[in-house]
CSV table of N, CA and C in Angstrom, one decimal:
chain,number,residue,atom,x,y,z
A,740,SER,N,131.4,92.0,43.6
A,740,SER,CA,130.6,90.9,43.2
A,740,SER,C,129.5,90.7,44.2
A,741,THR,N,128.4,90.2,43.7
A,741,THR,CA,127.2,89.9,44.6
A,741,THR,C,127.2,88.4,44.9
A,742,HIS,N,126.8,88.2,46.1
A,742,HIS,CA,126.7,86.8,46.6
A,742,HIS,C,125.3,86.4,46.8
A,743,ASN,N,124.9,85.3,46.3
A,743,ASN,CA,123.5,84.9,46.4
A,743,ASN,C,123.5,83.8,47.5
A,744,LEU,N,122.9,84.1,48.7
A,744,LEU,CA,122.9,83.2,49.8
A,744,LEU,C,121.7,82.2,49.6
A,745,GLY,N,121.8,81.3,48.7
A,745,GLY,CA,120.7,80.4,48.6
A,745,GLY,C,119.4,81.0,48.2
A,746,GLY,N,119.4,82.1,47.4
A,746,GLY,CA,118.2,82.7,47.0
A,746,GLY,C,117.7,83.9,47.9
A,747,TYR,N,118.5,84.1,49.0
A,747,TYR,CA,118.1,85.2,49.9
A,747,TYR,C,119.1,86.3,49.9
A,748,ALA,N,119.2,87.0,48.9
A,748,ALA,CA,120.2,88.1,48.8
A,748,ALA,C,119.9,89.2,49.8
A,749,GLY,N,121.0,89.6,50.6
A,749,GLY,CA,120.9,90.7,51.5
A,749,GLY,C,120.0,90.3,52.8
A,750,SER,N,119.8,89.0,53.0
A,750,SER,CA,119.0,88.6,54.1
A,750,SER,C,119.6,87.3,54.7
A,751,ILE,N,119.1,87.0,55.9
A,751,ILE,CA,119.5,85.8,56.5
A,751,ILE,C,118.3,84.8,56.6
A,752,ALA,N,118.5,83.6,56.3
A,752,ALA,CA,117.5,82.6,56.3
A,752,ALA,C,117.4,82.0,57.7
A,753,VAL,N,116.3,82.0,58.3
A,753,VAL,CA,116.0,81.4,59.6
A,753,VAL,C,115.1,80.3,59.5
A,754,THR,N,115.4,79.1,60.0
A,754,THR,CA,114.6,78.0,59.9
A,754,THR,C,113.7,78.0,61.2
A,755,LYS,N,112.3,78.0,60.9
A,755,LYS,CA,111.3,78.0,62.0
A,755,LYS,C,111.1,76.5,62.4
A,756,PRO,N,110.5,76.3,63.6
A,756,PRO,CA,110.1,75.0,64.0
A,756,PRO,C,109.1,74.5,62.9
A,757,GLY,N,109.3,73.2,62.5
A,757,GLY,CA,108.5,72.6,61.5
A,757,GLY,C,109.2,72.6,60.2
A,758,GLY,N,110.4,73.3,60.1
A,758,GLY,CA,111.2,73.2,58.9
A,758,GLY,C,111.1,74.3,57.9
A,759,SER,N,110.1,75.2,58.0
A,759,SER,CA,109.9,76.2,57.0
A,759,SER,C,111.0,77.3,57.3
A,760,THR,N,111.3,78.1,56.3
A,760,THR,CA,112.3,79.2,56.5
A,760,THR,C,111.6,80.6,56.3
A,761,MET,N,112.2,81.6,57.0
A,761,MET,CA,111.8,82.9,56.7
A,761,MET,C,113.0,83.8,56.5
A,762,LYS,N,112.8,84.9,55.8
A,762,LYS,CA,114.0,85.8,55.6
A,762,LYS,C,113.9,87.0,56.6
A,763,ILE,N,115.0,87.3,57.2
A,763,ILE,CA,115.1,88.5,58.0
A,763,ILE,C,116.4,89.3,57.6
A,764,LYS,N,116.3,90.6,57.8
A,764,LYS,CA,117.5,91.4,57.4
A,764,LYS,C,118.6,91.2,58.5
A,765,PRO,N,119.8,91.3,58.1
A,765,PRO,CA,120.9,91.2,59.1
A,765,PRO,C,120.7,92.1,60.3
A,766,GLN,N,120.3,93.4,60.1
A,766,GLN,CA,120.1,94.3,61.2
A,766,GLN,C,119.0,93.8,62.2
A,767,THR,N,118.0,93.1,61.6
A,767,THR,CA,116.9,92.6,62.5
A,767,THR,C,117.5,91.4,63.3
A,768,ALA,N,118.3,90.6,62.7
A,768,ALA,CA,118.9,89.4,63.4
A,768,ALA,C,119.8,89.9,64.5
A,769,LEU,N,120.6,91.0,64.2
A,769,LEU,CA,121.5,91.5,65.2
A,769,LEU,C,120.6,92.1,66.4
A,770,LEU,N,119.6,92.8,66.1
A,770,LEU,CA,118.7,93.3,67.2
A,770,LEU,C,118.1,92.3,68.0
A,771,ILE,N,117.7,91.1,67.4
A,771,ILE,CA,117.1,90.0,68.2
A,771,ILE,C,118.1,89.4,69.1
A,772,VAL,N,119.3,89.2,68.6
A,772,VAL,CA,120.4,88.6,69.4
A,772,VAL,C,120.8,89.6,70.5
A,773,ALA,N,120.9,90.9,70.2
A,773,ALA,CA,121.3,91.8,71.3
A,773,ALA,C,120.2,91.9,72.4
A,774,ALA,N,118.9,91.9,72.0
A,774,ALA,CA,117.9,91.9,73.0
A,774,ALA,C,117.9,90.6,73.8
A,775,ALA,N,118.2,89.4,73.2
A,775,ALA,CA,118.2,88.2,73.9
A,775,ALA,C,119.3,88.2,75.0
A,776,ILE,N,120.5,88.8,74.6
A,776,ILE,CA,121.6,88.9,75.5
A,776,ILE,C,121.3,89.8,76.6
A,777,PHE,N,120.7,91.0,76.3
A,777,PHE,CA,120.4,92.0,77.3
A,777,PHE,C,119.4,91.4,78.4
A,778,PHE,N,118.3,90.8,77.9
A,778,PHE,CA,117.4,90.3,78.9
A,778,PHE,C,117.9,89.1,79.6
A,779,SER,N,118.8,88.3,79.1
A,779,SER,CA,119.4,87.2,79.8
A,779,SER,C,120.3,87.7,80.9
A,780,LEU,N,120.9,88.8,80.7
A,780,LEU,CA,121.8,89.4,81.7
A,780,LEU,C,121.1,90.2,82.8
A,781,THR,N,120.0,90.8,82.4
A,781,THR,CA,119.3,91.7,83.4
A,781,THR,C,118.4,90.9,84.3
A,782,GLY,N,117.9,89.8,83.8
A,782,GLY,CA,117.0,88.9,84.6
A,782,GLY,C,115.7,89.6,84.9
A,783,PRO,N,114.8,89.0,85.6
A,783,PRO,CA,113.4,89.6,85.8
A,783,PRO,C,113.6,90.7,86.8
A,784,ALA,N,112.7,91.7,86.6
A,784,ALA,CA,112.7,92.9,87.5
A,784,ALA,C,112.0,92.5,88.8
A,785,PRO,N,112.6,92.9,89.9
A,785,PRO,CA,111.9,92.6,91.2
A,785,PRO,C,110.6,93.3,91.3
A,786,ALA,N,109.7,92.7,92.0
A,786,ALA,CA,108.4,93.4,92.1
A,786,ALA,C,108.6,94.6,93.1
A,787,GLU,N,108.0,95.7,92.7
A,787,GLU,CA,108.1,96.9,93.5
A,787,GLU,C,107.1,96.8,94.7
A,788,ALA,N,107.6,97.1,95.9
A,788,ALA,CA,106.8,97.2,97.1
A,788,ALA,C,105.8,98.3,97.0
A,789,GLN,N,104.6,98.0,97.5
A,789,GLN,CA,103.6,99.0,97.5
A,789,GLN,C,103.9,100.1,98.5
A,790,SER,N,103.3,101.3,98.3
A,790,SER,CA,103.5,102.4,99.2
A,790,SER,C,103.0,102.0,100.6
A,791,GLU,N,103.6,102.6,101.6
A,791,GLU,CA,103.1,102.3,103.0
A,791,GLU,C,101.8,102.9,103.2
A,792,ILE,N,101.4,104.0,102.4
A,792,ILE,CA,100.1,104.7,102.6
A,792,ILE,C,99.3,104.4,101.4
A,793,TYR,N,98.0,104.2,101.6
A,793,TYR,CA,97.0,104.1,100.5
A,793,TYR,C,96.8,105.5,100.0
A,794,LYS,N,97.1,105.7,98.7
A,794,LYS,CA,97.0,107.0,98.1
A,794,LYS,C,96.6,106.9,96.6
A,795,ASN,N,96.1,108.0,96.1
A,795,ASN,CA,95.8,108.0,94.7
A,795,ASN,C,97.0,108.4,93.9
A,796,TRP,N,96.8,108.5,92.6
A,796,TRP,CA,97.9,108.9,91.7
A,796,TRP,C,98.5,110.2,91.9
A,797,ARG,N,97.7,111.1,92.6
A,797,ARG,CA,98.2,112.5,92.9
A,797,ARG,C,98.9,112.5,94.3
A,798,GLY,N,98.9,111.3,94.9
A,798,GLY,CA,99.6,111.2,96.2
A,798,GLY,C,98.7,111.6,97.4
A,799,ILE,N,97.4,111.7,97.2
A,799,ILE,CA,96.5,112.1,98.2
A,799,ILE,C,96.0,110.8,99.0
A,800,ALA,N,96.3,110.8,100.3
A,800,ALA,CA,95.9,109.7,101.2
A,800,ALA,C,94.4,109.6,101.4
A,801,ILE,N,93.9,108.4,101.5
A,801,ILE,CA,92.6,108.0,101.9
A,801,ILE,C,91.5,108.8,101.1
A,802,LYS,N,91.7,109.0,99.8
A,802,LYS,CA,90.8,109.7,99.0
A,802,LYS,C,90.4,111.1,99.4
A,803,GLY,N,91.3,111.7,100.1
A,803,GLY,CA,91.1,113.1,100.5
A,803,GLY,C,90.3,113.3,101.8
A,804,TYR,N,89.9,112.2,102.5
A,804,TYR,CA,89.1,112.4,103.7
A,804,TYR,C,90.0,112.8,104.8
A,805,ASP,N,89.5,113.6,105.7
A,805,ASP,CA,90.1,114.1,106.9
A,805,ASP,C,90.2,112.9,108.0
A,806,PRO,N,91.4,112.4,108.2
A,806,PRO,CA,91.4,111.3,109.2
A,806,PRO,C,91.0,111.7,110.6
A,807,VAL,N,91.2,112.9,111.0
A,807,VAL,CA,90.9,113.4,112.4
A,807,VAL,C,89.4,113.5,112.5
A,808,ALA,N,88.7,113.8,111.5
A,808,ALA,CA,87.2,114.0,111.6
A,808,ALA,C,86.5,112.7,112.0
A,809,PHE,N,87.0,111.5,111.6
A,809,PHE,CA,86.4,110.3,112.0
A,809,PHE,C,86.4,110.1,113.6
A,810,HIS,N,87.5,110.7,114.2
A,810,HIS,CA,87.6,110.6,115.6
A,810,HIS,C,86.9,111.7,116.3
A,811,ARG,N,86.9,112.9,115.8
A,811,ARG,CA,86.4,114.1,116.5
A,811,ARG,C,84.9,114.4,116.1
A,812,GLN,N,84.6,114.2,114.9
A,812,GLN,CA,83.2,114.5,114.4
A,812,GLN,C,82.4,113.2,114.4
A,813,GLY,N,83.1,112.0,114.4
A,813,GLY,CA,82.4,110.8,114.4
A,813,GLY,C,81.8,110.5,113.0
A,814,LYS,N,82.3,111.0,112.0
A,814,LYS,CA,81.8,110.8,110.6
A,814,LYS,C,82.9,111.2,109.6
A,815,PRO,N,82.7,110.7,108.3
A,815,PRO,CA,83.7,111.0,107.3
A,815,PRO,C,83.4,112.5,106.8
A,816,VAL,N,84.5,113.2,106.7
A,816,VAL,CA,84.5,114.6,106.2
A,816,VAL,C,85.6,114.8,105.2
A,817,LYS,N,85.2,115.3,104.0
A,817,LYS,CA,86.2,115.5,103.0
A,817,LYS,C,87.2,116.6,103.5
A,818,GLY,N,88.5,116.4,103.3
A,818,GLY,CA,89.5,117.5,103.6
A,818,GLY,C,89.6,118.4,102.5
A,819,SER,N,90.4,119.5,102.7
A,819,SER,CA,90.5,120.6,101.7
A,819,SER,C,92.0,120.7,101.4
A,820,GLY,N,92.3,121.0,100.1
A,820,GLY,CA,93.7,121.3,99.7
A,820,GLY,C,94.3,122.5,100.5
A,821,GLU,N,93.4,123.3,101.0
A,821,GLU,CA,93.8,124.4,101.8
A,821,GLU,C,94.5,124.0,103.1
A,822,TYR,N,94.1,122.8,103.7
A,822,TYR,CA,94.6,122.3,104.9
A,822,TYR,C,95.3,121.0,104.6
A,823,GLU,N,96.5,121.0,104.0
A,823,GLU,CA,97.1,119.8,103.6
A,823,GLU,C,98.5,119.6,104.3
A,824,LEU,N,98.8,118.4,104.5
A,824,LEU,CA,100.1,118.1,105.3
A,824,LEU,C,100.7,116.9,104.6
A,825,GLN,N,102.0,116.9,104.4
A,825,GLN,CA,102.8,115.8,103.9
A,825,GLN,C,103.3,114.9,105.0
A,826,TRP,N,102.9,113.7,105.0
A,826,TRP,CA,103.4,112.7,106.0
A,826,TRP,C,103.5,111.3,105.4
A,827,LYS,N,104.6,110.7,105.6
A,827,LYS,CA,104.9,109.4,105.1
A,827,LYS,C,104.7,109.3,103.6
A,828,ASP,N,105.2,110.2,102.8
A,828,ASP,CA,105.2,110.2,101.3
A,828,ASP,C,103.8,110.3,100.8
A,829,ALA,N,102.9,110.9,101.5
A,829,ALA,CA,101.5,111.1,101.0
A,829,ALA,C,101.0,112.5,101.5
A,830,LYS,N,100.0,113.0,100.8
A,830,LYS,CA,99.4,114.3,101.1
A,830,LYS,C,98.1,114.0,101.9
A,831,TRP,N,98.0,114.5,103.1
A,831,TRP,CA,96.8,114.3,103.9
A,831,TRP,C,96.0,115.6,103.9
A,832,ARG,N,94.7,115.5,103.7
A,832,ARG,CA,93.9,116.6,103.7
A,832,ARG,C,93.0,116.7,105.0
A,833,PHE,N,92.7,117.9,105.4
A,833,PHE,CA,91.9,118.1,106.6
A,833,PHE,C,90.8,119.1,106.4
A,834,ALA,N,89.7,119.1,107.2
A,834,ALA,CA,88.6,120.0,107.0
A,834,ALA,C,88.9,121.3,107.7
A,835,SER,N,89.9,121.3,108.6
A,835,SER,CA,90.2,122.6,109.3
A,835,SER,C,91.7,122.6,109.7
A,836,ALA,N,92.2,123.8,109.9
A,836,ALA,CA,93.5,124.0,110.4
A,836,ALA,C,93.8,123.2,111.7
A,837,GLU,N,92.7,123.3,112.6
A,837,GLU,CA,92.8,122.6,113.9
A,837,GLU,C,93.0,121.1,113.7
A,838,ASN,N,92.2,120.5,112.8
A,838,ASN,CA,92.4,119.0,112.6
A,838,ASN,C,93.8,118.7,112.0
A,839,ARG,N,94.3,119.5,111.1
A,839,ARG,CA,95.6,119.4,110.5
A,839,ARG,C,96.6,119.4,111.6
A,840,ASP,N,96.5,120.4,112.5
A,840,ASP,CA,97.5,120.6,113.6
A,840,ASP,C,97.4,119.4,114.6
A,841,LEU,N,96.3,118.9,114.9
A,841,LEU,CA,96.1,117.7,115.8
A,841,LEU,C,96.8,116.5,115.1
A,842,PHE,N,96.6,116.3,113.9
A,842,PHE,CA,97.3,115.2,113.2
A,842,PHE,C,98.8,115.4,113.2
A,843,GLU,N,99.3,116.6,112.9
A,843,GLU,CA,100.7,116.8,112.8
A,843,GLU,C,101.4,116.6,114.2
A,844,ALA,N,100.7,116.9,115.2
A,844,ALA,CA,101.2,116.7,116.6
A,844,ALA,C,101.2,115.2,117.0
A,845,ASP,N,100.3,114.4,116.4
A,845,ASP,CA,100.3,113.0,116.8
A,845,ASP,C,99.7,112.1,115.7
A,846,PRO,N,100.4,112.0,114.6
A,846,PRO,CA,99.9,111.3,113.4
A,846,PRO,C,99.5,109.8,113.7
A,847,ASP,N,100.3,109.2,114.5
A,847,ASP,CA,100.0,107.7,114.8
A,847,ASP,C,98.6,107.5,115.5
A,848,ARG,N,98.2,108.6,116.2
A,848,ARG,CA,96.9,108.5,116.9
A,848,ARG,C,95.8,108.6,115.9
A,849,TYR,N,95.9,109.4,114.9
A,849,TYR,CA,94.8,109.8,114.0
A,849,TYR,C,94.9,109.1,112.6
A,850,ALA,N,96.1,108.7,112.2
A,850,ALA,CA,96.1,108.0,110.9
A,850,ALA,C,95.5,106.6,110.9
A,851,PRO,N,94.9,106.2,109.8
A,851,PRO,CA,94.2,104.9,109.8
A,851,PRO,C,95.3,103.8,109.9
A,852,ARG,N,94.9,102.7,110.6
A,852,ARG,CA,95.7,101.6,110.7
A,852,ARG,C,96.0,101.0,109.3
A,853,TYR,N,97.2,100.3,109.2
A,853,TYR,CA,97.6,99.6,108.0
A,853,TYR,C,97.7,100.6,106.8
A,854,GLY,N,98.2,101.8,107.1
A,854,GLY,CA,98.4,102.8,106.0
A,854,GLY,C,97.2,103.2,105.3
A,855,GLY,N,96.0,103.0,105.8
A,855,GLY,CA,94.7,103.4,105.1
A,855,GLY,C,94.2,102.3,104.1
A,856,TYR,N,95.0,101.2,104.0
A,856,TYR,CA,94.5,100.1,103.2
A,856,TYR,C,93.3,99.4,103.9
A,857,CYS,N,92.6,98.6,103.1
A,857,CYS,CA,91.4,97.9,103.7
A,857,CYS,C,91.9,97.0,104.8
A,858,ALA,N,91.4,97.2,106.0
A,858,ALA,CA,91.9,96.4,107.2
A,858,ALA,C,91.5,94.9,107.1
A,859,TRP,N,90.3,94.6,106.5
A,859,TRP,CA,89.9,93.2,106.3
A,859,TRP,C,90.9,92.5,105.3
A,860,ALA,N,91.2,93.2,104.2
A,860,ALA,CA,92.1,92.7,103.2
A,860,ALA,C,93.5,92.4,103.8
A,861,VAL,N,94.0,93.3,104.6
A,861,VAL,CA,95.3,93.1,105.3
A,861,VAL,C,95.2,91.9,106.2
A,862,SER,N,94.0,91.7,106.9
A,862,SER,CA,93.9,90.5,107.8
A,862,SER,C,93.9,89.2,107.0
A,863,GLU,N,93.5,89.3,105.7
A,863,GLU,CA,93.5,88.2,104.8
A,863,GLU,C,94.8,88.0,104.0
A,864,GLY,N,95.7,88.9,104.2
A,864,GLY,CA,97.1,88.8,103.6
A,864,GLY,C,97.3,89.5,102.3
A,865,TYR,N,96.5,90.5,102.0
A,865,TYR,CA,96.7,91.3,100.8
A,865,TYR,C,96.3,92.7,101.1
A,866,THR,N,96.4,93.6,100.1
A,866,THR,CA,96.0,95.0,100.2
A,866,THR,C,94.8,95.2,99.3
A,867,ALA,N,94.0,96.2,99.6
A,867,ALA,CA,92.9,96.6,98.8
A,867,ALA,C,92.6,98.1,99.1
A,868,GLY,N,92.0,98.8,98.2
A,868,GLY,CA,91.6,100.2,98.4
A,868,GLY,C,90.5,100.3,99.4
A,869,VAL,N,90.0,101.5,99.6
A,869,VAL,CA,89.0,101.7,100.7
A,869,VAL,C,87.9,102.6,100.2
A,870,ASP,N,86.8,102.6,100.9
A,870,ASP,CA,85.7,103.5,100.8
A,870,ASP,C,85.5,104.3,102.1
A,871,PRO,N,86.3,105.3,102.3
A,871,PRO,CA,86.3,106.1,103.6
A,871,PRO,C,84.9,106.6,103.9
A,872,LYS,N,84.1,106.9,102.9
A,872,LYS,CA,82.8,107.5,103.2
A,872,LYS,C,81.8,106.5,103.8
A,873,ASN,N,81.9,105.2,103.4
A,873,ASN,CA,80.9,104.2,103.8
A,873,ASN,C,81.4,103.0,104.6
A,874,ALA,N,82.7,102.9,104.7
A,874,ALA,CA,83.2,101.7,105.3
A,874,ALA,C,84.3,102.0,106.2
A,875,TRP,N,84.0,102.3,107.5
A,875,TRP,CA,85.0,102.7,108.5
A,875,TRP,C,84.5,102.4,109.9
A,876,ASN,N,85.5,102.2,110.8
A,876,ASN,CA,85.2,102.0,112.2
A,876,ASN,C,86.3,102.7,113.0
A,877,VAL,N,86.0,103.3,114.2
A,877,VAL,CA,87.0,103.7,115.1
A,877,VAL,C,86.9,102.6,116.3
A,878,VAL,N,88.0,101.9,116.5
A,878,VAL,CA,87.9,100.8,117.5
A,878,VAL,C,89.1,101.1,118.5
A,879,ASP,N,88.8,101.2,119.8
A,879,ASP,CA,89.8,101.5,120.8
A,879,ASP,C,90.7,102.7,120.4
A,880,GLY,N,90.0,103.7,119.8
A,880,GLY,CA,90.7,105.0,119.4
A,880,GLY,C,91.5,104.9,118.1
A,881,ARG,N,91.4,103.8,117.4
A,881,ARG,CA,92.1,103.7,116.1
A,881,ARG,C,91.2,103.6,115.0
A,882,LEU,N,91.5,104.2,113.9
A,882,LEU,CA,90.7,104.2,112.7
A,882,LEU,C,91.0,103.1,111.8
A,883,TYR,N,90.0,102.3,111.4
A,883,TYR,CA,90.1,101.2,110.4
A,883,TYR,C,89.2,101.5,109.2
A,884,LEU,N,89.7,101.3,108.0
A,884,LEU,CA,88.9,101.5,106.8
A,884,LEU,C,88.8,100.2,106.1
A,885,ASN,N,87.7,100.1,105.3
A,885,ASN,CA,87.4,98.9,104.6
A,885,ASN,C,87.1,99.2,103.1
A,886,TYR,N,87.2,98.2,102.3
A,886,TYR,CA,87.0,98.3,100.8
A,886,TYR,C,85.6,98.8,100.5
A,887,ASN,N,84.5,98.3,101.1
A,887,ASN,CA,83.2,98.8,100.9
A,887,ASN,C,82.3,98.3,102.1
A,888,ALA,N,81.0,98.7,102.1
A,888,ALA,CA,80.1,98.3,103.2
A,888,ALA,C,80.0,96.8,103.4
A,889,GLU,N,80.0,96.1,102.3
A,889,GLU,CA,79.9,94.6,102.4
A,889,GLU,C,81.1,94.0,103.1
A,890,ILE,N,82.2,94.5,102.8
A,890,ILE,CA,83.5,94.0,103.4
A,890,ILE,C,83.5,94.4,104.9
A,891,LYS,N,83.0,95.7,105.1
A,891,LYS,CA,82.9,96.2,106.5
A,891,LYS,C,82.1,95.2,107.4
A,892,GLN,N,81.0,94.7,106.8
A,892,GLN,CA,80.2,93.7,107.6
A,892,GLN,C,81.0,92.5,107.9
A,893,LYS,N,81.8,92.0,107.0
A,893,LYS,CA,82.6,90.8,107.3
A,893,LYS,C,83.6,91.2,108.4
A,894,TRP,N,84.2,92.3,108.3
A,894,TRP,CA,85.2,92.8,109.3
A,894,TRP,C,84.5,92.9,110.7
A,895,GLU,N,83.3,93.4,110.8
A,895,GLU,CA,82.6,93.5,112.0
A,895,GLU,C,82.2,92.3,112.7
A,896,LYS,N,82.2,91.1,112.0
A,896,LYS,CA,81.8,89.8,112.6
A,896,LYS,C,82.9,89.4,113.6
A,897,ASP,N,84.1,89.8,113.5
A,897,ASP,CA,85.2,89.4,114.4
A,897,ASP,C,86.3,90.5,114.4
A,898,ILE,N,86.0,91.7,114.8
A,898,ILE,CA,87.0,92.7,114.8
A,898,ILE,C,88.3,92.4,115.5
A,899,PRO,N,88.2,91.9,116.8
A,899,PRO,CA,89.5,91.6,117.5
A,899,PRO,C,90.3,90.5,116.7
A,900,GLY,N,89.6,89.5,116.2
A,900,GLY,CA,90.3,88.5,115.4
A,900,GLY,C,91.0,89.0,114.2
A,901,HIS,N,90.2,89.9,113.5
A,901,HIS,CA,90.8,90.4,112.2
A,901,HIS,C,91.9,91.4,112.5
A,902,ILE,N,91.8,92.1,113.6
A,902,ILE,CA,92.9,93.0,114.0
A,902,ILE,C,94.2,92.2,114.3
A,903,LYS,N,94.0,91.1,115.1
A,903,LYS,CA,95.1,90.2,115.4
A,903,LYS,C,95.8,89.7,114.1
A,904,LYS,N,95.0,89.3,113.2
A,904,LYS,CA,95.6,88.7,111.9
A,904,LYS,C,96.2,89.8,111.1
A,905,ALA,N,95.6,91.0,111.0
A,905,ALA,CA,96.1,92.1,110.2
A,905,ALA,C,97.4,92.6,110.8
A,906,ASP,N,97.5,92.7,112.2
A,906,ASP,CA,98.7,93.1,112.8
A,906,ASP,C,99.9,92.2,112.5
A,907,ALA,N,99.6,90.8,112.4
A,907,ALA,CA,100.6,89.9,112.1
A,907,ALA,C,101.0,90.0,110.6
A,908,ASN,N,100.1,90.4,109.7
A,908,ASN,CA,100.4,90.5,108.3
A,908,ASN,C,101.1,91.9,107.9
A,909,TRP,N,100.9,92.9,108.8
A,909,TRP,CA,101.4,94.2,108.4
A,909,TRP,C,102.8,94.4,109.0
A,910,PRO,N,103.8,95.0,108.2
A,910,PRO,CA,103.6,95.5,106.9
A,910,PRO,C,104.1,94.6,105.7
A,911,GLY,N,104.2,93.3,106.1
A,911,GLY,CA,104.6,92.3,105.1
A,911,GLY,C,103.8,92.2,103.9
A,912,VAL,N,102.5,92.6,103.9
A,912,VAL,CA,101.7,92.5,102.8
A,912,VAL,C,102.0,93.6,101.7
A,913,LEU,N,102.9,94.5,102.0
A,913,LEU,CA,103.3,95.5,101.1
A,913,LEU,C,104.3,95.0,100.1
A,914,ASN,N,105.0,93.9,100.4
A,914,ASN,CA,106.0,93.4,99.6
A,914,ASN,C,105.5,92.4,98.5
């Protein structure tokens, strides 16, 4: 025998706010209830910490620029996939085997501060990408990168003060 559920055969009547009703299939109702239970049990997902190194989707650090060249050549030089090194979960590229070997022997000396993120942004309490070609400084033998030339000018107004603030914020800004 067939049962008529108040005119809604084979469906469930759901009362919406405001008193109107809508029909949904029992499978749909079950799915909604199951989803509600699942999400109430799992809770919100924790925010994923950012990578310690600023890199692109292919894992290449500082947009493929050679970090040693800033120190030795005094200018930005694009690295080559031919001279690549894996360090701290990123691929670092170099313009020569010599630069790669120097970095490998002493990465902390040549790697940019704050994982290659914008030094000014880290001093302000967040992270941002960088423009290694146009926004960089070597200060006391350490490489600092900035988001762009305009931000580099802000950074240069008080480099020691910004370094002090960035050092206090690093690596906490990654969380």
